[in-house]
Amino acid sequence: MLRQEGDFRTQEFLLNMGPQHPSTHGVYRAILTMDGEYVVHLENVVGYLHRGMEKLAETRTYTQFIPYTDRLDYLAGILNNWGYCLTVEKALGLEVPEKGEYIRVILGELQRIASHLVMLASFALDLSAWTGWMYPFYDREKILDLFELYCGSRLTTTATRIGGQPTFLCRVQKAVGSIFRLSPGHHRFASNLVTGNEIFQGPKGVAVVDRDMALDYGFTGPNLRASGVNFDLRKAAPYGLYGRFEFDVPLGETGDNFDRYYLRILEMGTVLAHRQASL
Amino acid sequence: MIDRTEILEKSKERFGEKVYRPEGKDEIWFAPEIVLDFCQFLKSETEYNFLLDLTAVDYPDSFQMVYHLLSLENGSCLKLCSNLDKEAPKIASLYPIWKAADMMERETYDLMGIVFEDHPNLKRVLCPDDFEGHPLRKDYILQPVARR
Amino acid sequence: MASIEKILNFARGRSLWPVTFGLACCAIEMMATGGARFDLARFGYEVFRPSPRHADVMIVAGTVTHKMVPLLRRIYDQMPEPKYVVAMGSCACSGGPFVDSYSVAAGVDTVVPVDVYVPGCPPRPEALIYGLLQLRAKIDMPSIQDLNKGAKKKND
């Protein structure tokens, strides 16, 4: 589309934000139609990491598939394991022993913090703040050490089994106490370095997704809560032992990029209550 | 099991015999031709206004479409099923009602071969564009690559 | 001339600039390797370049699908000589747990010639560092660089 403004002729152009890109965080391709610096239209091309896990599952046993679930969302491996084991246990009518459920909650919330730390790091990195990337990754290492103590692997954990848990938390239990002292530090780090900083006010007002649009497009999780819809699966349809815990669900107001980020920071704060209660 | 009688009664008033629930199962079956009206009715007149998932299952004599709707008030799920023809499976697209159906229907088309009528952009999303076959069908056999 | 080559290889091995080619889970471990605990900067490898034109080494971290293969080859071709490839993780080495999938390429050495294989799922950051140090040793010994450079590519 050719436009003429005074002496200046402009034209929209296609820019390929290819699957190999430092900001796409994985392989995602966007074909952007740009009008100067503004993105006028975007076409998503996905599927560059489609590994065919559903078809592979047809040739694996239920237990053999648990490691594959780690790789679905590799930042939150334990939560994926848990979801898959819940499904199989529901289908088989199995009941998990109470101690196993507690272990799942503790590990799951730790994994949630670790995943949100990567979000914080990437958020800072996309705005060229390398320091904001280093600190959360360093803090994350402490949580990954706990996972390694528990099940031997930092990232792809396979930490649950159908019907329960593989081992007890003994050695991990003492170490988890140190995480209590850590979490308020994240919040302070985030508020001091990132939230109040002018550079990070950039995402405010960008990509606003209001409530109706969020429901229409099927947003779930923190993205939905950032758009103001008060729905948390842990409260609405509690799985595991979440029904026993009291916690607040942080809600966003406008649904822009900034809200989505800040919400996850607040969520990390609510996670404290869980673990304190469950230990 | 969650009490579905109210939804069933309202649906039967509107759609008659095209909506039914099999004994002992917590799912609602419907005839494929009424999918748009039925989902619009559920979205506007019941609490199930959120499309959670959309997929298909390959059975020996039919393809079964499975939709999951979520109620944001109480967190419960409603499962809807419909049988499609095995030779030429097609059903109307839910894109006019929920935009979330866009990607999910493309994935179901890509992996299962179900054609969604009036979908704005029905092309492969996960497999490469020149891929042949629909991988998740039961008659698609995995061919592992032999290494030296 | 040999001594100049030695000096150049010495410099190349100690200042490899990787191109960001993180595809899947191994990318997170690659990022952790560049983080503060397992520092890649102490070896000189912390400058991850987004553009292949400025990079020496391509650390393929993650599963390579058939859809991604032409792009992988293109990024490799865009890198200037001398260039090296490290296959990180079992998916890049040989297809990993997804080797019999319909959409996964059985190892990145079917597309590009590989210098160092780092197995693991995902390999620990220490393992990746060891792999990069092996690459450094390989660069210091030019006699083995051309010998059996990964596996033969099928499409070339």
PDB file of C-alpha atoms in Angstrom, chain B residues 111 125-128 131 135-136 140 142 144-145 147-148, chain C residues 66-67 93-94 99-102 106-107 109-110 151 154:
ATOM      1  CA  LEU B 111      -3.323 -34.447  11.937  1.00  0.00           C
ATOM      2  CA  VAL B 125      -0.225 -25.840  10.809  1.00  0.00           C
ATOM      3  CA  LEU B 126       2.089 -28.356  12.470  1.00  0.00           C
ATOM      4  CA  CYS B 127       3.390 -30.551   9.687  1.00  0.00           C
ATOM      5  CA  PRO B 128       5.276 -29.064   6.730  1.00  0.00           C
ATOM      6  CA  PHE B 131       3.503 -33.326   4.024  1.00  0.00           C
ATOM      7  CA  PRO B 135      -0.371 -38.648  10.843  1.00  0.00           C
ATOM      8  CA  LEU B 136      -2.705 -39.254  13.751  1.00  0.00           C
ATOM      9  CA  TYR B 140      -0.719 -44.026   9.240  1.00  0.00           C
ATOM     10  CA  LEU B 142       5.328 -44.645  11.695  1.00  0.00           C
ATOM     11  CA  PRO B 144      11.457 -44.813  11.691  1.00  0.00           C
ATOM     12  CA  VAL B 145      14.516 -43.677   9.790  1.00  0.00           C
ATOM     13  CA  ARG B 147      20.599 -45.018  10.748  1.00  0.00           C
ATOM     14  CA  ARG B 148      23.828 -46.543   9.530  1.00  0.00           C
TER      15      ARG B 148
ATOM     16  CA  HIS C  66      11.627 -31.708   8.972  1.00  0.00           C
ATOM     17  CA  LYS C  67      10.016 -28.284   8.786  1.00  0.00           C
ATOM     18  CA  CYS C  93      22.910 -36.029  17.842  1.00  0.00           C
ATOM     19  CA  SER C  94      20.630 -38.751  16.574  1.00  0.00           C
ATOM     20  CA  VAL C  99      13.719 -40.628  16.462  1.00  0.00           C
ATOM     21  CA  ASP C 100      10.786 -42.669  15.195  1.00  0.00           C
ATOM     22  CA  SER C 101       8.475 -39.692  14.845  1.00  0.00           C
ATOM     23  CA  TYR C 102       7.091 -38.678  11.461  1.00  0.00           C
ATOM     24  CA  ALA C 106      17.164 -38.275  12.784  1.00  0.00           C
ATOM     25  CA  GLY C 107      20.062 -36.146  13.931  1.00  0.00           C
ATOM     26  CA  ASP C 109      24.317 -34.586  10.896  1.00  0.00           C
ATOM     27  CA  THR C 110      21.911 -35.558   8.133  1.00  0.00           C
ATOM     28  CA  ALA C 151      28.657 -37.966   9.081  1.00  0.00           C
ATOM     29  CA  LYS C 154      22.582 -37.210   2.518  1.00  0.00           C
TER      30      LYS C 154
END
